[in-house]
Short mmCIF file of C-alpha atoms in Angstrom, two decimals:
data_model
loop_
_atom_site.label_atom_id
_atom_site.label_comp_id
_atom_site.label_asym_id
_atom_site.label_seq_id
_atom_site.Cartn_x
_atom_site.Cartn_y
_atom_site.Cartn_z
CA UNK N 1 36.40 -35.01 152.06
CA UNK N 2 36.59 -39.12 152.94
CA UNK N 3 34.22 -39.12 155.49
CA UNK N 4 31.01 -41.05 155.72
CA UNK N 5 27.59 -39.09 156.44
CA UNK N 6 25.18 -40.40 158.12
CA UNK N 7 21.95 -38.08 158.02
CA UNK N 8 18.99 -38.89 160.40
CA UNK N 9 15.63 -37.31 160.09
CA UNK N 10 15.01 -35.77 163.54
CA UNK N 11 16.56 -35.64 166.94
CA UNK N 12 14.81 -39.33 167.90
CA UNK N 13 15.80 -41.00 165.17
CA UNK N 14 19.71 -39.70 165.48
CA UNK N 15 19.84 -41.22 169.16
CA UNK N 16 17.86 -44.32 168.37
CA UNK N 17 20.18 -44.65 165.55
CA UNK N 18 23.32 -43.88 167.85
CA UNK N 19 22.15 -46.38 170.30
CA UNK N 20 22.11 -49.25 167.53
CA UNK N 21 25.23 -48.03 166.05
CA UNK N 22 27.74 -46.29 168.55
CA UNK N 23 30.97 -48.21 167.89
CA UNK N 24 30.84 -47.15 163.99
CA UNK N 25 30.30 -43.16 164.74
CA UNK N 26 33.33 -41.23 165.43
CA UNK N 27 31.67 -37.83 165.50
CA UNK N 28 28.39 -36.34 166.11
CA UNK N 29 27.90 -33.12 163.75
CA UNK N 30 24.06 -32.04 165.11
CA UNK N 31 21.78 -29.03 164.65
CA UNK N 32 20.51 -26.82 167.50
CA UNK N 33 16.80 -27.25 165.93
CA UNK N 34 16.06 -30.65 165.08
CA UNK N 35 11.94 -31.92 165.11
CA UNK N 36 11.07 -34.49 168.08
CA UNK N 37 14.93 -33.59 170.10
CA UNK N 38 16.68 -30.72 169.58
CA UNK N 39 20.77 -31.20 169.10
CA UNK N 40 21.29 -30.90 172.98
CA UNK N 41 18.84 -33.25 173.58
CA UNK N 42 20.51 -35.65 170.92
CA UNK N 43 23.98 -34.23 172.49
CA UNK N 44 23.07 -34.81 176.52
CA UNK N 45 21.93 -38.16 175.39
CA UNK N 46 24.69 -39.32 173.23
CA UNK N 47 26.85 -38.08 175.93
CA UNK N 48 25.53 -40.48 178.45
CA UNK N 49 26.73 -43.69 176.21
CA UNK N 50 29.76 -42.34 174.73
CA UNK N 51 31.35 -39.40 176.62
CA UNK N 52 33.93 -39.28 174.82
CA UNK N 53 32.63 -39.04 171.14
CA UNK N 54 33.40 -35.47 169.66
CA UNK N 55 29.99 -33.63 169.34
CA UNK N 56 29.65 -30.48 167.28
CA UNK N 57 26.56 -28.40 167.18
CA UNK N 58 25.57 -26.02 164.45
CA UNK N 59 23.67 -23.20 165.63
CA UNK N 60 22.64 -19.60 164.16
CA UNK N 61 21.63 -17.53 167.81
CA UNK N 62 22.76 -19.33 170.82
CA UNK N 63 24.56 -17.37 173.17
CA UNK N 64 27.81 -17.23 174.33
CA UNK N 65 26.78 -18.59 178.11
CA UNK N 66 24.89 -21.08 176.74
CA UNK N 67 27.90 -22.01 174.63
CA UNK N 68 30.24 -22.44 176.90
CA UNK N 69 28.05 -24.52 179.38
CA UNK N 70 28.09 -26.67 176.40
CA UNK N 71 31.42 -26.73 176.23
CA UNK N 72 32.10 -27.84 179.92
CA UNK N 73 29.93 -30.77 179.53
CA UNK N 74 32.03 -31.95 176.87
CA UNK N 75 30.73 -30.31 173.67
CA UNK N 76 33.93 -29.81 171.05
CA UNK N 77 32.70 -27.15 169.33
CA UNK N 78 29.73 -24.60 168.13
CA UNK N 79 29.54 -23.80 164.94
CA UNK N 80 27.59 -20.52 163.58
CA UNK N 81 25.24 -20.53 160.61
CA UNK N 82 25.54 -19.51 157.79
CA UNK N 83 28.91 -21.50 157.54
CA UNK N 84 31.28 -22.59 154.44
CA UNK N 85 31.69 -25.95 153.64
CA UNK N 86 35.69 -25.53 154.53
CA UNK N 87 34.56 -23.75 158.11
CA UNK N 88 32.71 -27.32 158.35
CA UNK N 89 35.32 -29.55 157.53
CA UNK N 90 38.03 -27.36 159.61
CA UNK N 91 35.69 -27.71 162.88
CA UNK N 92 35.42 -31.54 162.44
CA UNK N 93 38.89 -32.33 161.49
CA UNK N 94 39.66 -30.49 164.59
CA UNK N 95 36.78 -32.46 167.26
CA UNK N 96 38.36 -35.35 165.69
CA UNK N 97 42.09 -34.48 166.51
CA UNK N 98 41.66 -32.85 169.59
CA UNK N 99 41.53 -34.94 173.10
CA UNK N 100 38.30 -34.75 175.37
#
């Protein structure tokens, strides 16, 4: 689809990687269960240097409260598991096109 991946191993090497790297990242696209840091670990602390950098988190069973705290702190979007590769690539083009 034109965009460049960048896949980390766990949740400490994403943000150690976003801290080196945080003007070439446009969007975060981060699992809820991630070794070391879960995705709102990665998210809450990704969110502290960049607020405004659209954050998606892919989740099978979180729950709808939980989601939209997520949301108020600036989270763009949950997406459910099992998703299609299109459901994907809708839910980033829209973090990216949307304003915080």
């Amino acid at each position: 689809a034109g965009f460049r991946v960048i896949v980390c191993g766990d949740g400490q090497e994403a943000i150690d990687f976003y801290r080196k790297h945080s003007n070439s990242i446009d969007l975060a696209l981060l699992d809820y269960r991630m070794p070391r840091r879960d995705g709102v670990e990665v998210f809450d602390s990704i969110q502290k240097i960049s607020p405004d950098l659209p954050a998606i988190l892919m989740s099978g069973n979180l729950a709808g409260a939980e989601i939209r705290n997520l949301e108020r702190r600036g989270l763009r979007s949950v997406l459910r598991k099992p998703c299609s590769r299109d459901e994907v690539l809708r839910t980033v083009r829209a973090a990216l096109d949307t304003e915080p």
